[in-house]
mmCIF file of C-alpha atoms in Angstrom:
data_model
loop_
_atom_site.group_PDB
_atom_site.id
_atom_site.type_symbol
_atom_site.label_atom_id
_atom_site.label_comp_id
_atom_site.label_asym_id
_atom_site.label_seq_id
_atom_site.Cartn_x
_atom_site.Cartn_y
_atom_site.Cartn_z
ATOM 1 C CA UNK R 21 149.956 52.562 7.081
ATOM 2 C CA UNK R 22 148.814 53.460 10.613
ATOM 3 C CA UNK R 23 151.644 53.935 13.113
ATOM 4 C CA UNK R 24 151.443 52.763 16.721
ATOM 5 C CA UNK R 25 151.195 55.839 18.958
ATOM 6 C CA UNK R 26 150.934 53.867 22.223
ATOM 7 C CA UNK R 27 153.904 54.689 24.456
ATOM 8 C CA UNK R 28 154.598 53.322 27.924
ATOM 9 C CA UNK R 29 155.764 55.634 30.688
ATOM 10 C CA UNK R 30 154.666 57.954 33.462
ATOM 11 C CA UNK R 31 155.595 61.151 31.607
ATOM 12 C CA UNK R 32 154.054 59.949 28.357
ATOM 13 C CA UNK R 33 150.713 59.177 30.037
ATOM 14 C CA UNK R 34 150.689 61.695 32.889
ATOM 15 C CA UNK R 35 147.218 63.089 32.165
ATOM 16 C CA UNK R 36 145.441 59.735 32.304
ATOM 17 C CA UNK R 37 147.647 58.652 35.203
ATOM 18 C CA UNK R 38 146.722 61.787 37.193
ATOM 19 C CA UNK R 39 143.010 61.162 36.624
ATOM 20 C CA UNK R 40 143.423 57.594 37.929
ATOM 21 C CA UNK R 41 145.295 58.886 41.011
ATOM 22 C CA UNK R 42 142.393 61.248 41.756
ATOM 23 C CA UNK R 43 139.853 58.470 41.199
ATOM 24 C CA UNK R 44 141.716 56.199 43.612
ATOM 25 C CA UNK R 45 141.637 58.933 46.255
ATOM 26 C CA UNK R 46 137.848 58.767 46.086
ATOM 27 C CA UNK R 47 138.045 54.959 46.272
ATOM 28 C CA UNK R 48 140.054 55.272 49.497
ATOM 29 C CA UNK R 49 137.648 57.826 50.868
ATOM 30 C CA UNK R 50 134.861 55.246 50.938
ATOM 31 C CA UNK R 51 136.924 53.154 53.391
ATOM 32 C CA UNK R 52 137.822 56.206 55.471
ATOM 33 C CA UNK R 53 134.144 56.954 56.010
ATOM 34 C CA UNK R 54 133.942 53.848 58.243
ATOM 35 C CA UNK R 55 137.450 53.750 59.655
ATOM 36 C CA UNK R 56 136.860 55.692 62.873
ATOM 37 C CA UNK R 57 133.188 55.428 63.710
ATOM 38 C CA UNK R 58 131.793 51.934 63.010
ATOM 39 C CA UNK R 59 132.762 50.282 66.361
ATOM 40 C CA UNK R 60 131.136 53.160 68.267
ATOM 41 C CA UNK R 61 128.230 53.135 65.802
ATOM 42 C CA UNK R 62 127.732 49.415 66.636
ATOM 43 C CA UNK R 63 127.602 50.054 70.389
ATOM 44 C CA UNK R 64 125.474 53.207 70.340
ATOM 45 C CA UNK R 65 122.967 52.300 67.613
ATOM 46 C CA UNK R 66 122.699 48.537 68.084
ATOM 47 C CA UNK R 67 124.036 47.825 71.587
ATOM 48 C CA UNK R 68 126.687 45.376 70.328
ATOM 49 C CA UNK R 69 129.504 44.787 72.816
ATOM 50 C CA UNK R 70 131.078 41.500 71.611
ATOM 51 C CA UNK R 71 134.378 42.170 69.856
ATOM 52 C CA UNK R 72 133.750 39.296 67.429
ATOM 53 C CA UNK R 73 130.313 40.672 66.548
ATOM 54 C CA UNK R 74 131.626 44.214 66.060
ATOM 55 C CA UNK R 75 134.433 42.936 63.844
ATOM 56 C CA UNK R 76 131.938 40.970 61.742
ATOM 57 C CA UNK R 77 131.609 43.980 59.428
ATOM 58 C CA UNK R 78 135.347 43.715 58.643
ATOM 59 C CA UNK R 79 135.011 39.960 58.074
ATOM 60 C CA UNK R 80 132.187 40.579 55.580
ATOM 61 C CA UNK R 81 134.161 43.358 53.881
ATOM 62 C CA UNK R 82 137.388 41.338 53.682
ATOM 63 C CA UNK R 83 135.855 38.191 52.193
ATOM 64 C CA UNK R 84 133.794 40.144 49.645
ATOM 65 C CA UNK R 85 136.760 42.281 48.581
ATOM 66 C CA UNK R 86 139.147 39.326 48.404
ATOM 67 C CA UNK R 87 136.917 37.252 46.134
ATOM 68 C CA UNK R 88 136.138 40.276 43.950
ATOM 69 C CA UNK R 89 139.870 41.058 43.603
ATOM 70 C CA UNK R 90 140.446 37.611 42.145
ATOM 71 C CA UNK R 91 137.646 37.862 39.612
ATOM 72 C CA UNK R 92 138.578 41.441 38.718
ATOM 73 C CA UNK R 93 142.022 40.143 37.782
ATOM 74 C CA UNK R 94 140.546 37.333 35.687
ATOM 75 C CA UNK R 95 137.923 39.520 33.991
ATOM 76 C CA UNK R 96 140.035 42.652 33.387
ATOM 77 C CA UNK R 97 141.250 41.510 29.968
ATOM 78 C CA UNK R 98 137.810 40.245 28.901
ATOM 79 C CA UNK R 99 135.537 43.151 29.871
ATOM 80 C CA UNK R 100 137.964 46.045 30.171
ATOM 81 C CA UNK R 101 139.400 47.851 33.162
ATOM 82 C CA UNK R 102 137.152 50.922 32.836
ATOM 83 C CA UNK R 103 133.931 48.873 32.735
ATOM 84 C CA UNK R 104 134.872 47.075 35.960
ATOM 85 C CA UNK R 105 135.782 50.416 37.566
ATOM 86 C CA UNK R 106 132.414 51.918 36.610
ATOM 87 C CA UNK R 107 130.505 48.921 37.958
ATOM 88 C CA UNK R 108 132.411 49.241 41.243
ATOM 89 C CA UNK R 109 131.258 52.839 41.616
ATOM 90 C CA UNK R 110 127.642 51.933 40.848
ATOM 91 C CA UNK R 111 127.749 49.468 43.761
ATOM 92 C CA UNK R 112 129.290 52.128 46.053
ATOM 93 C CA UNK R 113 126.523 54.718 45.694
ATOM 94 C CA UNK R 114 123.858 52.989 47.881
ATOM 95 C CA UNK R 115 126.289 52.117 50.718
ATOM 96 C CA UNK R 116 126.037 55.351 52.781
ATOM 97 C CA UNK R 117 122.241 55.351 52.406
ATOM 98 C CA UNK R 118 122.082 51.790 53.758
ATOM 99 C CA UNK R 119 124.195 52.827 56.775
ATOM 100 C CA UNK R 120 122.074 55.923 57.421
ATOM 101 C CA UNK R 121 118.805 53.977 57.386
ATOM 102 C CA UNK R 122 120.113 50.723 58.917
ATOM 103 C CA UNK R 123 117.493 49.151 61.171
ATOM 104 C CA UNK R 124 119.686 46.278 62.365
ATOM 105 C CA UNK R 125 123.339 45.221 62.388
ATOM 106 C CA UNK R 126 122.613 42.957 59.402
ATOM 107 C CA UNK R 127 122.124 46.072 57.286
ATOM 108 C CA UNK R 128 125.646 47.170 58.254
ATOM 109 C CA UNK R 129 126.983 43.730 57.293
ATOM 110 C CA UNK R 130 125.220 43.957 53.924
ATOM 111 C CA UNK R 131 126.614 47.463 53.339
ATOM 112 C CA UNK R 132 130.119 46.164 53.987
ATOM 113 C CA UNK R 133 129.660 43.243 51.591
ATOM 114 C CA UNK R 134 128.749 45.819 48.947
ATOM 115 C CA UNK R 135 131.719 47.952 50.017
ATOM 116 C CA UNK R 136 134.053 44.964 49.692
ATOM 117 C CA UNK R 137 132.817 44.149 46.185
ATOM 118 C CA UNK R 138 133.017 47.808 45.197
ATOM 119 C CA UNK R 139 136.556 48.197 46.561
ATOM 120 C CA UNK R 140 137.683 44.997 44.860
ATOM 121 C CA UNK R 141 136.479 46.285 41.502
ATOM 122 C CA UNK R 142 137.594 49.897 41.840
ATOM 123 C CA UNK R 143 140.943 49.630 43.631
ATOM 124 C CA UNK R 144 142.088 46.572 41.645
ATOM 125 C CA UNK R 145 141.161 48.279 38.377
ATOM 126 C CA UNK R 146 143.083 51.467 39.165
ATOM 127 C CA UNK R 147 146.140 49.430 40.246
ATOM 128 C CA UNK R 148 146.196 47.380 37.037
ATOM 129 C CA UNK R 149 145.520 50.441 34.839
ATOM 130 C CA UNK R 150 148.443 52.396 36.306
ATOM 131 C CA UNK R 151 150.795 49.441 35.887
ATOM 132 C CA UNK R 152 149.581 49.148 32.276
ATOM 133 C CA UNK R 153 150.386 52.802 31.581
ATOM 134 C CA UNK R 154 153.862 53.228 33.052
ATOM 135 C CA UNK R 155 155.800 50.136 31.945
ATOM 136 C CA UNK R 156 158.683 48.656 33.898
ATOM 137 C CA UNK R 157 160.821 51.728 34.660
ATOM 138 C CA UNK R 158 158.507 53.647 37.021
ATOM 139 C CA UNK R 159 156.314 50.813 38.272
ATOM 140 C CA UNK R 160 157.182 51.271 41.951
ATOM 141 C CA UNK R 161 156.689 55.039 41.746
ATOM 142 C CA UNK R 162 153.330 54.459 40.061
ATOM 143 C CA UNK R 163 152.218 52.137 42.847
ATOM 144 C CA UNK R 164 153.485 54.577 45.457
ATOM 145 C CA UNK R 165 151.418 57.386 43.951
ATOM 146 C CA UNK R 166 148.371 55.127 43.630
ATOM 147 C CA UNK R 167 148.513 53.844 47.191
ATOM 148 C CA UNK R 168 149.399 57.329 48.530
ATOM 149 C CA UNK R 169 146.256 58.772 47.002
ATOM 150 C CA UNK R 170 144.083 55.945 48.303
ATOM 151 C CA UNK R 171 145.416 55.795 51.847
ATOM 152 C CA UNK R 172 145.862 59.531 52.308
ATOM 153 C CA UNK R 173 142.160 59.753 51.483
ATOM 154 C CA UNK R 174 141.448 56.953 53.982
ATOM 155 C CA UNK R 175 143.238 58.955 56.689
ATOM 156 C CA UNK R 176 141.688 62.295 55.754
ATOM 157 C CA UNK R 177 138.122 60.985 55.616
ATOM 158 C CA UNK R 178 138.686 58.941 58.806
ATOM 159 C CA UNK R 179 139.631 62.181 60.576
ATOM 160 C CA UNK R 180 136.722 64.111 59.056
ATOM 161 C CA UNK R 181 134.167 61.430 59.936
ATOM 162 C CA UNK R 182 135.471 61.341 63.532
ATOM 163 C CA UNK R 183 135.278 65.142 63.755
ATOM 164 C CA UNK R 184 131.764 65.223 62.307
ATOM 165 C CA UNK R 185 130.643 62.412 64.631
ATOM 166 C CA UNK R 186 132.008 64.308 67.636
ATOM 167 C CA UNK R 187 130.260 67.533 66.643
ATOM 168 C CA UNK R 188 126.973 66.345 65.115
ATOM 169 C CA UNK R 189 126.509 62.727 66.253
ATOM 170 C CA UNK R 190 127.488 59.288 65.035
ATOM 171 C CA UNK R 191 124.754 59.236 62.352
ATOM 172 C CA UNK R 192 123.713 60.400 59.756
ATOM 173 C CA UNK R 193 126.127 63.277 59.077
ATOM 174 C CA UNK R 194 129.424 61.315 58.785
ATOM 175 C CA UNK R 195 127.836 59.143 56.076
ATOM 176 C CA UNK R 196 126.983 62.190 53.936
ATOM 177 C CA UNK R 197 130.691 62.185 53.038
ATOM 178 C CA UNK R 198 130.220 58.794 51.405
ATOM 179 C CA UNK R 199 127.333 60.020 49.268
ATOM 180 C CA UNK R 200 129.449 62.805 47.779
ATOM 181 C CA UNK R 201 132.533 60.590 47.353
ATOM 182 C CA UNK R 202 130.693 57.806 45.492
ATOM 183 C CA UNK R 203 128.852 60.116 43.089
ATOM 184 C CA UNK R 204 131.946 62.174 42.199
ATOM 185 C CA UNK R 205 134.039 59.010 41.767
ATOM 186 C CA UNK R 206 131.485 57.560 39.352
ATOM 187 C CA UNK R 207 131.271 60.756 37.274
ATOM 188 C CA UNK R 208 135.074 61.140 37.068
ATOM 189 C CA UNK R 209 135.385 57.562 35.829
ATOM 190 C CA UNK R 210 132.529 57.862 33.341
ATOM 191 C CA UNK R 211 133.745 61.036 31.645
ATOM 192 C CA UNK R 212 137.541 61.066 32.020
ATOM 193 C CA UNK R 213 138.988 57.541 32.417
ATOM 194 C CA UNK R 214 140.106 55.573 29.339
ATOM 195 C CA UNK R 215 140.695 51.827 29.156
ATOM 196 C CA UNK R 216 144.340 50.685 29.123
ATOM 197 C CA UNK R 217 144.311 47.192 27.580
ATOM 198 C CA UNK R 218 146.167 48.446 24.500
ATOM 199 C CA UNK R 219 149.210 49.222 26.686
ATOM 200 C CA UNK R 220 149.441 45.573 27.760
ATOM 201 C CA UNK R 221 149.820 44.454 24.144
ATOM 202 C CA UNK R 222 152.477 47.113 23.602
ATOM 203 C CA UNK R 223 154.562 46.019 26.604
ATOM 204 C CA UNK R 224 154.280 42.359 25.683
ATOM 205 C CA UNK R 225 156.218 42.974 22.455
ATOM 206 C CA UNK R 226 159.412 43.600 24.463
ATOM 207 C CA UNK R 227 158.829 41.651 27.701
ATOM 208 C CA UNK R 228 160.767 38.383 28.151
ATOM 209 C CA UNK R 229 159.275 37.158 31.447
ATOM 210 C CA UNK R 230 158.247 33.507 31.160
ATOM 211 C CA UNK R 231 154.574 32.680 31.561
ATOM 212 C CA UNK R 232 153.436 30.805 34.669
ATOM 213 C CA UNK R 233 151.974 27.313 34.212
ATOM 214 C CA UNK R 234 149.197 27.891 36.772
ATOM 215 C CA UNK R 235 148.843 31.519 37.836
ATOM 216 C CA UNK R 236 146.819 30.833 40.985
ATOM 217 C CA UNK R 237 149.028 28.019 42.328
ATOM 218 C CA UNK R 238 152.311 29.732 41.418
ATOM 219 C CA UNK R 239 151.291 33.022 43.038
ATOM 220 C CA UNK R 240 149.909 31.279 46.122
ATOM 221 C CA UNK R 241 152.303 28.405 46.835
ATOM 222 C CA UNK R 242 154.825 27.244 44.254
ATOM 223 C CA UNK R 243 156.834 30.267 43.094
ATOM 224 C CA UNK R 244 159.134 31.247 45.970
ATOM 225 C CA UNK R 245 159.127 34.935 45.123
ATOM 226 C CA UNK R 246 155.397 35.295 44.447
ATOM 227 C CA UNK R 247 154.276 33.112 47.371
ATOM 228 C CA UNK R 248 156.567 34.918 49.845
ATOM 229 C CA UNK R 249 155.063 38.238 48.749
ATOM 230 C CA UNK R 250 151.527 36.820 48.934
ATOM 231 C CA UNK R 251 151.825 35.557 52.526
ATOM 232 C CA UNK R 252 153.218 38.914 53.616
ATOM 233 C CA UNK R 253 150.317 40.673 51.905
ATOM 234 C CA UNK R 254 147.863 38.473 53.782
ATOM 235 C CA UNK R 255 149.556 39.164 57.137
ATOM 236 C CA UNK R 256 149.771 42.905 56.400
ATOM 237 C CA UNK R 257 146.006 43.130 55.994
ATOM 238 C CA UNK R 258 145.491 40.676 58.846
ATOM 239 C CA UNK R 259 147.090 43.206 61.194
ATOM 240 C CA UNK R 260 145.282 46.075 59.457
ATOM 241 C CA UNK R 261 141.966 44.316 60.095
ATOM 242 C CA UNK R 262 142.867 44.098 63.781
ATOM 243 C CA UNK R 263 143.889 47.785 63.906
ATOM 244 C CA UNK R 264 140.713 48.840 62.086
ATOM 245 C CA UNK R 265 138.460 46.950 64.501
ATOM 246 C CA UNK R 266 140.260 46.939 67.854
ATOM 247 C CA UNK R 267 142.268 50.183 68.007
ATOM 248 C CA UNK R 268 139.141 52.391 68.297
ATOM 249 C CA UNK R 269 137.877 50.042 71.058
ATOM 250 C CA UNK R 270 141.232 50.314 72.890
ATOM 251 C CA UNK R 271 141.037 54.100 72.646
ATOM 252 C CA UNK R 272 137.446 54.140 73.890
ATOM 253 C CA UNK R 273 138.536 52.068 76.917
ATOM 254 C CA UNK R 274 141.167 54.743 77.619
ATOM 255 C CA UNK R 275 138.397 57.395 77.557
ATOM 256 C CA UNK R 276 139.427 59.113 74.323
ATOM 257 C CA UNK R 277 136.635 61.036 72.585
ATOM 258 C CA UNK R 278 135.650 60.600 68.909
ATOM 259 C CA UNK R 279 137.827 63.475 67.718
ATOM 260 C CA UNK R 280 141.023 62.170 69.365
ATOM 261 C CA UNK R 281 140.232 58.614 68.241
ATOM 262 C CA UNK R 282 139.889 60.054 64.749
ATOM 263 C CA UNK R 283 143.316 61.729 64.985
ATOM 264 C CA UNK R 284 145.151 58.625 66.253
ATOM 265 C CA UNK R 285 143.465 56.242 63.818
ATOM 266 C CA UNK R 286 144.043 58.701 60.948
ATOM 267 C CA UNK R 287 147.819 59.032 61.584
ATOM 268 C CA UNK R 288 148.405 55.405 60.555
ATOM 269 C CA UNK R 289 146.857 55.529 57.041
ATOM 270 C CA UNK R 290 148.087 59.111 56.519
ATOM 271 C CA UNK R 291 151.747 58.183 57.177
ATOM 272 C CA UNK R 292 151.126 55.019 55.157
ATOM 273 C CA UNK R 293 149.840 57.183 52.306
ATOM 274 C CA UNK R 294 152.485 59.939 52.337
ATOM 275 C CA UNK R 295 155.290 57.450 52.979
ATOM 276 C CA UNK R 296 154.526 55.681 49.712
ATOM 277 C CA UNK R 297 155.499 58.791 47.760
ATOM 278 C CA UNK R 298 159.055 57.897 48.833
ATOM 279 C CA UNK R 299 158.922 54.119 49.246
ATOM 280 C CA UNK R 300 157.263 53.568 45.865
ATOM 281 C CA UNK R 301 160.242 55.080 44.045
ATOM 282 C CA UNK R 302 162.617 53.319 46.476
ATOM 283 C CA UNK R 303 161.246 49.973 45.289
ATOM 284 C CA UNK R 304 162.366 50.854 41.740
ATOM 285 C CA UNK R 305 165.941 51.356 42.992
ATOM 286 C CA UNK R 306 166.561 49.310 46.155
ATOM 287 C CA UNK R 307 166.097 45.647 47.053
ATOM 288 C CA UNK R 308 162.402 44.801 47.188
ATOM 289 C CA UNK R 309 163.164 41.843 49.459
ATOM 290 C CA UNK R 310 164.854 44.066 52.064
ATOM 291 C CA UNK R 311 162.043 46.612 51.945
ATOM 292 C CA UNK R 312 159.454 43.873 52.507
ATOM 293 C CA UNK R 313 161.425 42.337 55.392
ATOM 294 C CA UNK R 314 162.013 45.602 57.267
ATOM 295 C CA UNK R 315 158.486 46.865 56.615
ATOM 296 C CA UNK R 316 156.834 43.768 58.073
ATOM 297 C CA UNK R 317 159.266 43.694 61.017
ATOM 298 C CA UNK R 318 158.584 47.354 61.855
ATOM 299 C CA UNK R 319 154.821 46.744 61.746
ATOM 300 C CA UNK R 320 155.119 43.779 64.111
ATOM 301 C CA UNK R 321 157.233 45.676 66.636
ATOM 302 C CA UNK R 322 154.885 48.696 66.562
ATOM 303 C CA UNK R 323 151.843 46.468 67.195
ATOM 304 C CA UNK R 324 153.532 44.830 70.206
ATOM 305 C CA UNK R 325 153.842 48.268 71.854
ATOM 306 C CA UNK R 326 150.112 49.091 71.643
ATOM 307 C CA UNK R 327 149.052 47.284 74.884
ATOM 308 C CA UNK R 328 151.702 49.176 76.851
ATOM 309 C CA UNK R 329 150.769 52.686 75.650
ATOM 310 C CA UNK R 330 148.180 54.999 77.188
ATOM 311 C CA UNK R 331 149.364 58.563 76.512
ATOM 312 C CA UNK R 332 148.209 60.335 73.355
ATOM 313 C CA UNK R 333 151.743 60.975 72.055
ATOM 314 C CA UNK R 334 152.717 57.329 72.616
ATOM 315 C CA UNK R 335 149.741 56.014 70.669
ATOM 316 C CA UNK R 336 150.262 58.627 67.955
ATOM 317 C CA UNK R 337 153.922 57.556 67.596
ATOM 318 C CA UNK R 338 152.938 53.872 67.381
ATOM 319 C CA UNK R 339 150.364 54.727 64.717
ATOM 320 C CA UNK R 340 153.046 56.625 62.772
ATOM 321 C CA UNK R 341 155.582 53.748 62.933
ATOM 322 C CA UNK R 342 152.885 51.303 61.894
ATOM 323 C CA UNK R 343 152.131 53.539 58.922
ATOM 324 C CA UNK R 344 155.825 53.733 58.009
ATOM 325 C CA UNK R 345 156.196 49.957 58.088
ATOM 326 C CA UNK R 346 153.137 49.540 55.901
ATOM 327 C CA UNK R 347 154.392 52.215 53.485
ATOM 328 C CA UNK R 348 157.596 50.213 52.983
ATOM 329 C CA UNK R 349 155.722 47.104 51.874
ATOM 330 C CA UNK R 350 152.499 48.198 50.178
ATOM 331 C CA UNK R 351 153.705 49.602 46.836
ATOM 332 C CA UNK R 352 156.563 47.084 46.891
ATOM 333 C CA UNK R 353 154.108 44.166 46.968
ATOM 334 C CA UNK R 354 152.470 45.271 43.740
ATOM 335 C CA UNK R 355 155.582 46.338 41.827
ATOM 336 C CA UNK R 356 157.305 43.056 42.794
ATOM 337 C CA UNK R 357 154.345 40.952 41.631
ATOM 338 C CA UNK R 358 154.229 42.917 38.367
ATOM 339 C CA UNK R 359 157.970 42.481 37.784
ATOM 340 C CA UNK R 360 157.822 38.719 38.363
ATOM 341 C CA UNK R 361 154.948 38.012 35.935
ATOM 342 C CA UNK R 362 154.336 38.202 32.204
ATOM 343 C CA UNK R 363 152.240 41.260 31.139
ATOM 344 C CA UNK R 364 149.347 39.105 29.886
ATOM 345 C CA UNK R 365 149.238 37.224 33.211
ATOM 346 C CA UNK R 366 149.848 40.255 35.415
ATOM 347 C CA UNK R 367 146.223 41.229 36.077
ATOM 348 C CA UNK R 368 145.344 37.680 37.132
ATOM 349 C CA UNK R 369 148.483 37.284 39.291
ATOM 350 C CA UNK R 370 147.784 40.613 40.998
ATOM 351 C CA UNK R 371 144.172 39.500 41.422
ATOM 352 C CA UNK R 372 145.335 36.276 43.096
ATOM 353 C CA UNK R 373 147.707 38.221 45.366
ATOM 354 C CA UNK R 374 144.945 40.645 46.288
ATOM 355 C CA UNK R 375 142.562 37.731 46.934
ATOM 356 C CA UNK R 376 144.867 36.411 49.667
ATOM 357 C CA UNK R 377 145.937 39.848 50.853
ATOM 358 C CA UNK R 378 142.386 41.022 51.492
ATOM 359 C CA UNK R 379 141.312 37.714 52.999
ATOM 360 C CA UNK R 380 143.752 38.914 55.653
ATOM 361 C CA UNK R 381 141.115 41.465 56.730
ATOM 362 C CA UNK R 382 138.662 38.675 57.481
ATOM 363 C CA UNK R 383 141.234 36.321 59.026
ATOM 364 C CA UNK R 384 142.646 39.133 61.189
ATOM 365 C CA UNK R 385 139.192 40.178 62.365
ATOM 366 C CA UNK R 386 138.233 36.589 63.211
ATOM 367 C CA UNK R 387 141.485 35.789 65.045
ATOM 368 C CA UNK R 388 141.667 39.075 66.941
ATOM 369 C CA UNK R 389 137.924 39.147 67.713
ATOM 370 C CA UNK R 390 137.808 35.624 69.133
ATOM 371 C CA UNK R 391 141.086 36.092 71.034
ATOM 372 C CA UNK R 392 139.869 39.418 72.445
ATOM 373 C CA UNK R 393 136.564 37.911 73.612
ATOM 374 C CA UNK R 394 138.249 34.918 75.278
ATOM 375 C CA UNK R 395 141.539 36.320 76.613
ATOM 376 C CA UNK R 396 141.214 40.107 76.299
ATOM 377 C CA UNK R 397 142.162 42.744 73.735
ATOM 378 C CA UNK R 398 145.827 42.974 74.788
ATOM 379 C CA UNK R 399 146.426 39.286 74.103
ATOM 380 C CA UNK R 400 144.777 39.641 70.684
ATOM 381 C CA UNK R 401 147.047 42.555 69.797
ATOM 382 C CA UNK R 402 150.206 40.739 70.943
ATOM 383 C CA UNK R 403 149.252 37.638 68.945
ATOM 384 C CA UNK R 404 148.828 39.686 65.757
ATOM 385 C CA UNK R 405 152.166 41.432 66.404
ATOM 386 C CA UNK R 406 153.970 38.083 66.713
ATOM 387 C CA UNK R 407 152.341 36.769 63.515
ATOM 388 C CA UNK R 408 153.535 39.888 61.681
ATOM 389 C CA UNK R 409 157.136 39.395 62.836
ATOM 390 C CA UNK R 410 157.015 35.729 61.742
ATOM 391 C CA UNK R 411 155.860 36.931 58.300
ATOM 392 C CA UNK R 412 158.962 39.131 58.009
ATOM 393 C CA UNK R 413 161.128 36.082 58.725
ATOM 394 C CA UNK R 414 159.359 34.095 55.985
ATOM 395 C CA UNK R 415 160.255 36.876 53.526
ATOM 396 C CA UNK R 416 163.889 36.691 54.663
ATOM 397 C CA UNK R 417 164.095 32.877 54.460
ATOM 398 C CA UNK R 418 161.906 31.948 51.472
ATOM 399 C CA UNK R 419 162.363 34.797 49.001
ATOM 400 C CA UNK R 420 165.450 34.181 46.805
ATOM 401 C CA UNK R 421 168.320 36.622 47.327
ATOM 402 C CA UNK R 422 169.083 37.017 43.633
ATOM 403 C CA UNK R 423 165.611 38.250 42.652
ATOM 404 C CA UNK R 424 163.909 41.633 43.028
#
C-alpha cells in the first residue's frame, strides 16, 4: 500500500518554496522596469502631457491584471498552477520589445495589457502555490516572504531603470532589464517549479472551514470579514496606482532628475518589500484586523503629506512611511482571506479578492488623473489620501472583532 508523503509546512517544503520566492522576485521585476520611467517616457517619446492620458497605461494594466486574477483563481484547480505560471511568463517575454520599438502610445497601452495579464497569471499562481505548500501555521510568514521578494524586486529594478535612464537615455537600455527578467523567469519555472494541487487535497482532510455559498458574492459583499478585506485591498492599490503615475510627475515638477526620482520612488516598494519579512509573521501572531486598520491609516496620512513636501529627505520619509503602511496590510490581506475560506475555495476567493484589489490600479489612475487635470495634482493626492483613511475606518467598523 502506497503511503501519503505529502506534508504541509514551510520547513517540509523549503526547497520548492524558495524556488517560488525567487520566481516571484522576477515577476516583481517586470513591474519595476516601468515604475520610474514611463511618465517621462510618455512626455519625451510621445509628447503626452495630460495626466489622464499618461495614467492610461496604469488603467490598462490594472483592468487586465484584475480580470486575469479572477480567472486564474477559477482555473487554478482545473489546469494546474504551474501551467498558468508558465503561460504568464510566455506573455511577458515580448513586452520589453514592444516598449523598445513602440511607434505610438497605443503600443505602450498594448504592452501594459499584456503585462497585466502576465502579472495576473504569474503573481496569483505563486501566491496560491505558497499557501498550498505551507498550511495554516506559517501562512502569514509565507505571504510576507512572497510579497517581500516581489516588491523588493519592484524597488530594485525601479532604481536600476531610473539609473540607466539617467546615464544612457530613457530608451532602449532600461527595457533590456525586462528582456533578461522574463527569459530567466520562464526558464526557472519550466525546469524547477512543481505543481501544488496535491497539497490542497491534503489540507482539506483536516480543515473544518465551512464552504461559501457563492464565492464571488461572499468575498465581495456579503461576508463581513472577506468584504472588509476586499475593499481595503481595492483602496490600497487605488492609492498605489496614484503613486505610480503621479509621484514621478510631482518629482519632475520639483526639478528632480531621473536618478533621484528613481531613489524616492524605489524607497516605497523597497520598504514595503523588506517590511513584509516582519509583518508577514506578525499576521500569524497578532490581530489581522488591527494590522489592516493601522496599515491603511498610516498610508492615508503619509499620502496627505505629499503635497506639502519638497525636500528630498521629506519625500524619502513619506515614501518610507507609505511603504511601512503597505507592508502591514499586504501579506495580511492574503493570509486573512486564506484563513477565512475552505481550501478548495481558496484559490477562487483569492482570485476574487485580487480582481477587486487590482481594479484599484485602474480606478485610482482614473480618479487621480481626472482630478489632477481638472483641479491640479495636489487635490488629486489629497482626495486619494482621504479615501484611504475612510477605508481604514471601514475595516474598524465592519470587520467583526472576534475573527482573525
